[in-house]
Amino acid sequence: MSVIDFILSWQIILQPLFKMIRRLFSTIITDYPPPVGEFLPAASTGTSQSANGNGVGTNNSSAAAFRSPQLESLNWLHTVSPCFPVSGNQIEVIYEPSAFYNTLVSKCAVAKRRIMLASLYLGIGSKETRLVNAIHDNMKQNLQLKVDVLLDFTRGTRGEKNSQTTLMPLLQESDNFRLSLYHTPVLRGLTKKLAPPRWNELLGIQHMKLYLVDDTVIISGANLSNDYFTNRQDRYVMIEDRKLADFYADFLNKVQEFSLNVNRNGDASLHESWNMLPYKSDHEDFATEARERIRNYFKGVLERQRSVCEQDTVSDTWIFPLIEMGQLGIHHDSLATKSLLSGCLKDSNLKLATGYFNLTETYMDTLTKDCQAECSILMAHPNANGFLGAKGPAGGIPAAYSLIARKFYEKLKESGQDHRVSLFEYERLGWTYHAKGLWYYLPGSTLPNVTLIGSSNFGERSVNRDLEAQICVVTTNGGLQRKLQSEFENIQQHSSTAEAELTARPVPRWVRAVVGLFRNFF
């Protein structure tokens, strides 16, 4: 009998041992700061528990609220995030990667005041070069244009030719160009010295996808590389609003403060307002200071926008920015997402999508036990998974996602909820799948009233390791609702039901043996 056969045959007996090893492994290479409570606590006076009873969505007489009675169950959003009221006509939904790319290039080419790009990395192919050239040419003609790029340190410097080397000509030619690289405080000591490229990205990355050009904000889950510009399906929402653009510009400036800034020699150094190297300073000191800067910024905006919302009488769409920075002790997006899931009303409908099915236990429990909506969950078929065919252990990741999805389906059946929650897989010849977010339909509505869109995959990494950004959009604008419905249908047309195939799909024995141990790393 092989070792793997032994492990599988004694899985129940060895499960406590696996949990112990996982905790030990996490302790060795991870040092999360202790929980710090709510990121943006609700007002302390006159509060009452929300309908879902979890305390995150509180409501009180002094807080802003939606005017429409139909949206009353969503009033708690005003207490947990700044609200930006807009007209739904200011929002465009982009459906295809090529349209996303062309929009980004054309807007960067004519930007007047600012360009800010936050992504995991920038690719090094011809399409990426065209984007960089559009920015470069514009900077030469417009000396007032300021450009900021925020990428992940490990991913952005991987390889001899990389994101940083691609951008160095712009950095060396102009004082108006700034390149910042976020470095997780977890990657330090022997781990930083010994972990090879790619592997060092497992510990934590800058994963936000925010693209600002003047007063335009594009929120997406797509990176700045060829696949995401051609045949990797994602989501993209473009918003024209000065206040929202200013908010995200200032927010990214805050993240740049505790990121490394690249100088003209290509060296990474501290921001002028920061004095702690992420890989040498005390982790908790670093996380505490970064967390407080972000929290104080959000609190100030929350108060300012609350009065704006209270006075607004014309808007039909409301945007709530959400962020997650688990390694810095910021759990904001995950709490709001859990409240949204648990607060889904009876006879409502929820459609959730993730490029990588590795939902946290909290999300899976909430969907199974608390959510009252009819749910459909869309994920990548192994053939549409970006890790398909990868070398080494990474090649087993698509099978690991299938195994996790299968176990979730079994949990649904055991709980008698498989009639309410359906699973689907996206498969399109020549394409990979990376779309994530949700569409929520209130009772009686045939069009979505709420959407979440951004970088989060709703998984272990999104909550505990990476920097993430989403927006929650609530709308009564019929035109925008139809665009969001068309967006979902555009993705759904390439999907099929997954339950039967998940049950029958073979999973390599080694994947089954290790998936529980390493689940929070992918």
Coordinates of C-alpha atoms in Angstrom, one line a residue:
M1 CA 0.0 0.0 0.0
S2 CA 1.4 3.4 -1.0
V3 CA 1.7 6.3 1.5
I4 CA -1.1 8.2 -0.3
D5 CA -3.4 5.1 -0.2
F6 CA -2.7 4.9 3.6
I7 CA -3.5 8.5 4.1
L8 CA -6.7 8.3 2.2
S9 CA -7.9 5.1 3.9
W10 CA -7.2 6.7 7.3
Q11 CA -8.4 10.2 6.4
I12 CA -10.9 10.5 9.3
I13 CA -8.4 9.4 11.9
L14 CA -5.7 11.7 10.5
Q15 CA -7.9 14.7 10.0
P16 CA -7.0 16.2 13.4
L17 CA -3.3 15.7 12.6
F18 CA -3.8 17.5 9.3
K19 CA -5.3 20.5 11.1
M20 CA -2.5 20.6 13.6
I21 CA 0.1 20.5 10.8
R22 CA -1.7 23.3 9.0
R23 CA -1.8 25.4 12.1
L24 CA 1.9 24.8 12.6
F25 CA 2.8 25.5 9.0
S26 CA 0.8 28.8 9.1
T27 CA 2.5 29.8 12.3
I28 CA 6.0 29.3 10.8
I29 CA 5.4 31.5 7.8
T30 CA 2.5 33.7 8.8
D31 CA 2.1 36.2 11.6
Y32 CA -1.4 37.7 11.3
P33 CA -2.0 40.6 13.7
P34 CA -4.6 39.9 16.3
P35 CA -8.3 40.7 15.5
V36 CA -9.0 44.4 16.0
G37 CA -12.8 44.6 15.8
E38 CA -14.9 46.3 13.2
F39 CA -13.0 48.3 10.6
L40 CA -15.8 50.9 10.4
P41 CA -18.0 50.4 13.5
A42 CA -21.5 51.7 13.1
A43 CA -22.8 54.6 15.2
S44 CA -23.1 53.7 18.8
T45 CA -26.4 55.4 19.6
G46 CA -29.9 54.2 18.7
T47 CA -28.6 51.1 16.9
S48 CA -30.5 47.9 16.5
Q49 CA -29.6 44.5 15.0
S50 CA -30.2 44.1 11.3
A51 CA -32.7 41.7 9.9
N52 CA -30.0 39.0 9.6
G53 CA -29.0 39.4 13.2
N54 CA -25.2 39.5 12.8
G55 CA -24.7 43.1 14.1
V56 CA -22.7 44.2 11.1
G57 CA -25.7 45.8 9.4
T58 CA -27.0 48.2 12.0
N59 CA -29.6 50.8 11.4
N60 CA -30.5 54.0 13.3
S61 CA -32.5 57.1 12.9
S62 CA -29.5 59.3 12.3
A63 CA -28.0 57.2 9.6
A64 CA -28.6 57.7 5.9
A65 CA -31.2 55.4 4.3
F66 CA -32.5 54.6 0.9
R67 CA -35.6 56.5 -0.1
S68 CA -37.2 53.5 -1.8
P69 CA -39.1 51.1 0.6
Q70 CA -38.0 48.3 -1.8
L71 CA -34.4 48.8 -0.6
E72 CA -35.1 49.0 3.1
S73 CA -33.4 45.7 3.8
L74 CA -30.2 47.2 2.4
N75 CA -30.1 50.3 4.6
W76 CA -27.3 48.8 6.8
L77 CA -24.8 49.4 4.0
H78 CA -24.8 53.1 4.9
T79 CA -23.3 52.3 8.3
V80 CA -20.4 50.1 7.1
S81 CA -19.1 52.0 4.1
P82 CA -18.9 55.5 2.5
C83 CA -21.8 56.0 0.0
F84 CA -21.4 57.8 -3.3
P85 CA -24.8 58.6 -4.8
V86 CA -24.8 58.9 -8.6
S87 CA -27.0 58.5 -11.6
G88 CA -27.0 55.0 -13.1
N89 CA -26.5 56.7 -16.5
Q90 CA -22.9 57.5 -15.3
I91 CA -22.1 53.8 -15.2
E92 CA -21.1 51.6 -18.2
V93 CA -20.8 47.9 -18.1
I94 CA -18.0 46.5 -20.3
Y95 CA -18.6 42.9 -21.5
E96 CA -15.5 41.7 -23.3
P97 CA -11.7 41.8 -22.6
S98 CA -10.9 43.5 -25.9
A99 CA -13.4 46.4 -25.1
F100 CA -11.8 46.7 -21.6
Y101 CA -8.3 47.0 -23.2
N102 CA -9.4 49.4 -25.9
T103 CA -11.2 51.6 -23.4
L104 CA -8.1 51.7 -21.1
V105 CA -5.7 52.6 -24.0
S106 CA -7.9 55.3 -25.5
K107 CA -8.6 57.0 -22.2
C108 CA -4.9 56.9 -21.1
A109 CA -3.9 58.4 -24.4
V110 CA -6.0 61.5 -23.8
A111 CA -5.9 61.9 -20.0
K112 CA -5.5 65.5 -18.8
R113 CA -4.7 65.4 -15.1
R114 CA -4.1 61.9 -13.7
I115 CA -3.7 58.3 -14.4
M116 CA -3.7 55.8 -11.5
L117 CA -3.4 52.1 -12.2
A118 CA -3.5 49.5 -9.4
S119 CA -3.1 45.9 -10.4
L120 CA -1.3 42.7 -9.4
Y121 CA 1.2 43.2 -12.3
L122 CA 1.7 44.6 -15.8
G123 CA 2.5 42.1 -18.6
I124 CA 5.4 42.4 -21.0
G125 CA 3.8 41.6 -24.3
S126 CA 2.9 43.8 -27.3
K127 CA -0.5 44.8 -26.0
E128 CA 0.9 45.9 -22.6
T129 CA 3.7 47.8 -24.5
R130 CA 1.0 49.7 -26.5
L131 CA -0.7 50.7 -23.3
V132 CA 2.6 51.9 -21.8
N133 CA 3.4 53.8 -25.0
A134 CA 0.0 55.5 -24.9
I135 CA 0.8 56.8 -21.4
H136 CA 4.4 57.7 -22.3
D137 CA 3.4 59.7 -25.4
N138 CA 0.7 61.5 -23.5
M139 CA 3.2 62.4 -20.7
K140 CA 5.6 63.9 -23.3
Q141 CA 2.9 66.1 -24.7
N142 CA 1.1 67.0 -21.4
L143 CA 3.6 68.0 -18.7
Q144 CA 0.7 68.5 -16.2
L145 CA -0.2 64.8 -16.3
K146 CA 0.6 62.8 -13.2
V147 CA 0.8 59.0 -13.4
D148 CA 0.9 56.5 -10.5
V149 CA 1.2 52.8 -10.8
L150 CA 0.7 50.4 -7.8
L151 CA 1.7 46.8 -8.3
D152 CA 2.7 43.8 -6.2
F153 CA 6.4 43.6 -5.3
T154 CA 6.9 39.9 -5.8
R155 CA 4.8 39.6 -9.0
G156 CA 5.9 42.9 -10.4
T157 CA 9.6 42.0 -10.2
R158 CA 9.4 38.4 -11.2
G159 CA 11.9 37.5 -14.0
E160 CA 14.6 39.4 -15.7
K161 CA 12.1 41.3 -17.8
N162 CA 9.1 42.3 -15.7
S163 CA 6.6 45.0 -14.8
Q164 CA 9.2 47.2 -13.2
T165 CA 11.7 47.0 -16.1
T166 CA 8.8 47.8 -18.6
L167 CA 8.0 51.0 -16.7
M168 CA 11.5 52.2 -16.0
P169 CA 11.7 54.4 -19.1
L170 CA 8.7 56.5 -17.8
L171 CA 10.1 56.6 -14.3
Q172 CA 13.6 57.8 -15.5
E173 CA 12.2 60.5 -17.8
S174 CA 9.7 62.2 -15.6
D175 CA 9.1 63.3 -12.0
N176 CA 5.4 63.0 -12.7
F177 CA 5.6 59.2 -12.8
R178 CA 5.6 57.2 -9.7
L179 CA 5.9 53.4 -9.4
S180 CA 4.9 51.8 -6.1
L181 CA 5.3 48.1 -5.1
Y182 CA 3.3 46.7 -2.2
H183 CA 5.4 44.2 -0.2
T184 CA 3.5 41.9 2.2
P185 CA 4.9 42.1 5.8
V186 CA 4.6 38.3 6.0
L187 CA 7.4 37.7 3.5
R188 CA 10.5 38.2 5.7
G189 CA 13.5 36.4 7.3
L190 CA 14.4 33.0 6.0
T191 CA 11.2 32.8 4.0
K192 CA 12.1 35.9 2.0
K193 CA 15.6 34.6 1.4
L194 CA 14.7 31.0 0.5
A195 CA 11.3 31.2 -1.2
P196 CA 11.8 31.2 -5.0
P197 CA 9.8 33.4 -7.4
R198 CA 6.1 32.4 -7.8
W199 CA 6.3 30.5 -4.4
N200 CA 6.9 33.8 -2.5
E201 CA 3.6 35.1 -4.0
L202 CA 1.7 32.5 -2.0
L203 CA 2.2 34.5 1.2
G204 CA 0.3 37.6 0.2
I205 CA 0.0 40.0 -2.7
Q206 CA -1.5 43.3 -3.9
H207 CA -4.6 42.0 -5.7
M208 CA -6.7 45.2 -6.2
K209 CA -7.7 46.1 -9.7
L210 CA -8.5 49.8 -9.8
Y211 CA -8.0 52.0 -12.9
L212 CA -8.4 55.8 -12.7
V213 CA -8.2 58.2 -15.6
D214 CA -9.1 61.8 -14.7
D215 CA -12.7 61.4 -13.3
T216 CA -13.3 57.9 -14.7
V217 CA -13.0 54.9 -12.4
I218 CA -12.8 51.3 -13.8
I219 CA -13.4 48.6 -11.2
S220 CA -12.4 45.1 -12.4
G221 CA -11.0 41.8 -11.5
A222 CA -8.7 41.9 -14.5
N223 CA -4.9 42.4 -14.4
L224 CA -3.0 44.4 -17.0
S225 CA -1.8 41.6 -19.2
N226 CA -2.4 40.0 -22.6
D227 CA -4.8 37.2 -21.5
Y228 CA -7.0 39.7 -19.7
F229 CA -7.1 41.8 -22.8
T230 CA -8.0 39.0 -25.2
N231 CA -9.5 35.7 -24.0
R232 CA -9.8 35.7 -20.2
Q233 CA -13.3 36.5 -19.2
D234 CA -13.6 38.9 -16.3
R235 CA -15.9 41.8 -15.3
Y236 CA -15.4 45.6 -15.8
V237 CA -17.6 48.5 -14.6
M238 CA -16.7 52.1 -15.7
I239 CA -18.0 55.0 -13.6
E240 CA -17.8 58.7 -14.4
D241 CA -17.8 60.6 -11.2
R242 CA -15.4 63.1 -9.8
K243 CA -16.0 62.4 -6.1
L244 CA -15.6 58.7 -6.5
A245 CA -12.4 59.2 -8.5
D246 CA -11.0 61.5 -5.9
F247 CA -11.8 59.0 -3.2
Y248 CA -10.0 56.2 -4.9
A249 CA -7.0 58.5 -5.8
D250 CA -6.6 59.4 -2.2
F251 CA -7.1 55.8 -1.1
L252 CA -4.4 54.6 -3.4
N253 CA -2.1 57.3 -2.2
K254 CA -2.6 55.9 1.3
V255 CA -1.6 52.4 0.1
Q256 CA 1.4 53.9 -1.6
E257 CA 2.6 55.3 1.7
F258 CA 3.3 51.8 3.1
S259 CA 4.4 50.4 -0.2
L260 CA 7.9 50.6 -1.6
N261 CA 8.6 53.3 -4.0
V262 CA 11.0 52.7 -7.0
N263 CA 13.5 55.4 -7.8
R264 CA 15.2 56.2 -11.1
N265 CA 18.0 53.7 -10.4
G266 CA 15.5 50.9 -10.0
D267 CA 15.9 50.6 -6.2
A268 CA 12.9 50.2 -4.0
S269 CA 12.9 52.5 -0.9
L270 CA 10.4 53.8 1.7
H271 CA 7.8 56.5 1.0
E272 CA 8.8 59.8 2.5
S273 CA 6.0 59.6 5.1
W274 CA 6.9 56.0 6.2
N275 CA 9.7 54.6 8.2
M276 CA 9.2 50.8 8.4
L277 CA 10.4 48.3 5.9
P278 CA 7.7 45.6 5.6
Y279 CA 10.1 42.7 5.7
K280 CA 12.3 44.0 8.6
S281 CA 10.2 46.0 11.0
D282 CA 7.9 44.4 13.6
H283 CA 5.0 42.9 11.7
E284 CA 2.4 44.1 14.2
D285 CA 3.8 47.6 14.3
F286 CA 3.7 47.8 10.5
A287 CA 0.2 46.4 10.3
T288 CA -1.1 48.6 13.0
E289 CA 0.2 51.9 11.5
A290 CA -1.0 50.9 8.0
R291 CA -4.4 49.9 9.3
E292 CA -4.9 53.1 11.2
R293 CA -4.0 55.3 8.2
I294 CA -6.5 53.4 6.1
R295 CA -9.2 53.3 8.8
N296 CA -8.9 57.0 9.6
Y297 CA -9.2 57.9 5.9
F298 CA -12.3 55.7 5.5
K299 CA -13.9 57.1 8.7
G300 CA -13.5 60.7 7.5
V301 CA -15.0 59.9 4.1
L302 CA -17.8 58.0 5.7
E303 CA -18.9 61.0 7.8
R304 CA -18.6 63.4 4.9
Q305 CA -20.5 61.2 2.5
R306 CA -23.2 60.4 5.0
S307 CA -24.3 64.1 5.0
V308 CA -24.1 64.1 1.2
C309 CA -26.5 61.1 1.0
E310 CA -28.9 62.6 3.5
Q311 CA -29.3 65.7 1.3
D312 CA -29.4 63.8 -2.0
T313 CA -32.9 63.5 -3.5
V314 CA -32.2 62.7 -7.2
S315 CA -29.8 59.8 -7.4
D316 CA -30.9 56.3 -8.4
T317 CA -27.7 54.5 -7.8
W318 CA -25.4 54.2 -4.8
I319 CA -21.8 53.0 -4.7
F320 CA -20.2 51.6 -1.5
P321 CA -16.4 51.0 -1.7
L322 CA -15.3 47.8 0.2
I323 CA -11.7 46.7 0.9
E324 CA -10.0 43.8 2.5
M325 CA -6.5 43.7 3.9
G326 CA -6.4 40.7 6.2
Q327 CA -2.7 40.7 6.9
L328 CA -3.1 44.3 8.1
G329 CA -6.0 43.4 10.3
I330 CA -8.6 45.0 8.0
H331 CA -11.7 42.8 7.5
H332 CA -14.3 45.1 5.8
D333 CA -15.3 43.5 2.5
S334 CA -15.7 40.1 4.0
L335 CA -18.0 41.3 6.8
A336 CA -20.1 43.3 4.3
T337 CA -20.3 40.3 1.9
K338 CA -21.3 38.0 4.8
S339 CA -24.1 40.4 5.8
L340 CA -25.3 40.6 2.2
L341 CA -25.4 36.9 1.9
S342 CA -27.1 36.2 5.2
G343 CA -29.6 39.1 4.6
C344 CA -30.9 37.7 1.3
L345 CA -34.7 37.7 1.7
K346 CA -37.1 34.9 1.0
D347 CA -38.2 34.7 -2.6
S348 CA -35.1 36.7 -3.7
N349 CA -32.5 35.5 -6.2
L350 CA -28.7 35.5 -5.9
K351 CA -26.1 34.7 -8.6
L352 CA -22.6 34.4 -7.3
A353 CA -19.5 34.0 -9.5
T354 CA -15.8 33.2 -8.7
G355 CA -12.9 32.4 -10.9
Y356 CA -11.6 30.0 -8.2
F357 CA -14.0 28.0 -6.1
N358 CA -12.4 28.1 -2.7
L359 CA -15.1 29.9 -0.7
T360 CA -14.3 30.4 3.0
E361 CA -16.0 28.2 5.5
T362 CA -17.9 31.3 6.7
Y363 CA -19.3 32.0 3.2
M364 CA -20.2 28.3 2.7
D365 CA -22.0 28.1 6.0
T366 CA -23.8 31.4 5.4
L367 CA -25.0 30.2 2.0
T368 CA -26.1 26.9 3.4
K369 CA -27.7 28.0 6.7
D370 CA -28.6 31.7 6.6
C371 CA -29.2 32.8 3.0
Q372 CA -32.9 32.5 2.0
A373 CA -32.4 33.3 -1.7
E374 CA -32.5 31.0 -4.6
C375 CA -28.8 30.7 -5.5
S376 CA -26.7 29.9 -8.4
I377 CA -22.9 29.7 -8.2
L378 CA -20.8 30.0 -11.3
M379 CA -17.1 28.9 -11.4
A380 CA -14.5 27.9 -13.8
H381 CA -14.5 24.4 -15.4
P382 CA -11.0 22.9 -15.1
N383 CA -10.6 23.5 -18.9
A384 CA -11.2 27.2 -18.3
N385 CA -8.9 27.5 -15.2
G386 CA -5.8 29.6 -15.7
F387 CA -3.7 27.0 -13.8
L388 CA -4.6 24.2 -16.2
G389 CA -1.4 22.6 -17.4
A390 CA 0.8 24.5 -15.0
K391 CA 4.1 22.9 -14.1
G392 CA 4.7 21.3 -10.7
P393 CA 2.1 21.3 -7.9
A394 CA 0.3 24.3 -9.4
G395 CA -1.0 21.9 -12.1
G396 CA -3.1 20.3 -9.4
I397 CA -5.0 23.5 -8.5
P398 CA -7.9 23.0 -10.9
A399 CA -8.5 19.6 -9.4
A400 CA -8.3 21.1 -5.9
Y401 CA -11.0 23.6 -6.8
S402 CA -13.2 20.8 -8.2
L403 CA -12.7 18.8 -5.0
I404 CA -13.7 21.8 -2.8
A405 CA -16.8 22.4 -4.9
R406 CA -17.7 18.7 -4.7
K407 CA -17.4 18.8 -0.9
F408 CA -19.6 21.9 -0.8
Y409 CA -22.2 20.2 -2.9
E410 CA -22.2 17.2 -0.6
K411 CA -22.7 19.7 2.3
L412 CA -25.7 21.2 0.5
K413 CA -27.2 17.7 0.1
E414 CA -26.6 16.8 3.7
S415 CA -28.3 20.0 4.8
G416 CA -31.2 19.6 2.4
Q417 CA -30.3 22.8 0.5
D418 CA -29.3 21.3 -2.8
H419 CA -32.7 22.3 -4.2
R420 CA -32.0 25.9 -3.4
V421 CA -28.4 26.3 -4.4
S422 CA -27.2 25.3 -7.9
L423 CA -23.7 25.0 -9.3
F424 CA -22.5 25.9 -12.8
E425 CA -19.2 25.8 -14.6
Y426 CA -17.9 28.1 -17.3
E427 CA -16.3 26.5 -20.3
R428 CA -15.6 28.2 -23.6
L429 CA -13.2 26.9 -26.2
G430 CA -9.9 28.9 -26.2
W431 CA -10.9 31.0 -23.2
T432 CA -10.2 31.0 -19.5
Y433 CA -12.5 32.3 -16.8
H434 CA -11.7 34.9 -14.1
A435 CA -15.1 36.7 -13.5
K436 CA -16.2 37.1 -9.9
G437 CA -18.8 39.0 -7.9
L438 CA -22.5 38.7 -7.4
W439 CA -25.9 39.9 -8.7
Y440 CA -28.7 40.1 -6.2
Y441 CA -32.4 40.3 -7.2
L442 CA -34.9 41.5 -4.5
P443 CA -38.2 39.6 -4.2
G444 CA -40.4 40.3 -7.3
S445 CA -37.5 41.7 -9.3
T446 CA -36.5 40.2 -12.6
L447 CA -33.4 42.5 -12.9
P448 CA -30.5 42.8 -10.4
N449 CA -30.9 45.5 -7.7
V450 CA -27.4 44.9 -6.3
T451 CA -24.0 43.9 -7.7
L452 CA -20.6 43.3 -6.1
I453 CA -17.7 43.7 -8.5
G454 CA -13.9 43.8 -7.9
S455 CA -10.9 41.7 -7.2
S456 CA -12.1 39.3 -4.5
N457 CA -12.7 35.6 -5.3
F458 CA -14.5 35.1 -1.9
G459 CA -11.8 32.7 -0.9
E460 CA -9.3 32.1 1.8
R461 CA -6.7 34.2 0.1
S462 CA -9.1 37.1 -0.5
V463 CA -10.0 37.3 3.2
N464 CA -6.7 36.5 4.9
R465 CA -3.8 37.2 2.6
D466 CA -4.2 39.7 -0.2
L467 CA -5.2 43.4 -0.6
E468 CA -8.6 43.4 -2.2
A469 CA -11.1 46.0 -3.4
Q470 CA -14.7 45.7 -4.4
I471 CA -17.7 48.0 -4.8
C472 CA -21.3 47.3 -3.9
V473 CA -23.6 49.0 -6.3
V474 CA -27.3 49.4 -5.4
T475 CA -29.5 50.7 -8.1
T476 CA -33.1 51.4 -9.2
N477 CA -32.0 52.7 -12.6
G478 CA -33.7 50.4 -15.2
G479 CA -31.0 51.0 -17.8
L480 CA -28.2 50.0 -15.5
Q481 CA -30.1 47.0 -14.3
R482 CA -30.6 45.8 -17.8
K483 CA -26.9 46.2 -18.5
L484 CA -26.0 44.2 -15.4
Q485 CA -28.5 41.5 -16.5
S486 CA -26.9 41.4 -20.0
E487 CA -23.5 41.1 -18.4
F488 CA -24.6 38.1 -16.4
E489 CA -26.3 36.5 -19.4
N490 CA -23.2 37.1 -21.5
I491 CA -21.2 35.0 -19.0
Q492 CA -23.8 32.5 -18.3
Q493 CA -24.3 31.5 -21.9
H494 CA -21.0 29.6 -21.8
S495 CA -21.9 27.7 -18.6
S496 CA -23.6 24.4 -17.8
T497 CA -24.8 22.6 -14.7
A498 CA -21.9 21.2 -12.7
E499 CA -23.3 18.9 -10.0
A500 CA -23.2 15.6 -12.0
E501 CA -19.7 16.2 -13.4
L502 CA -18.3 17.4 -10.1
T503 CA -19.4 14.1 -8.5
A504 CA -17.9 12.0 -11.2
R505 CA -14.8 14.0 -12.0
P506 CA -11.6 12.2 -10.9
V507 CA -9.2 14.0 -8.5
P508 CA -5.6 12.9 -8.2
R509 CA -4.9 11.2 -4.9
W510 CA -2.1 13.5 -4.0
V511 CA -4.4 16.5 -4.5
R512 CA -7.0 14.9 -2.2
A513 CA -4.2 14.3 0.4
V514 CA -2.9 17.9 0.6
V515 CA -5.7 20.2 -0.4
G516 CA -6.8 20.7 3.2
L517 CA -3.3 21.6 4.4
F518 CA -2.7 24.2 1.7
R519 CA -6.2 25.5 1.0
N520 CA -5.5 29.0 2.4
F521 CA -2.7 29.6 0.0
F522 CA -4.6 29.4 -3.3

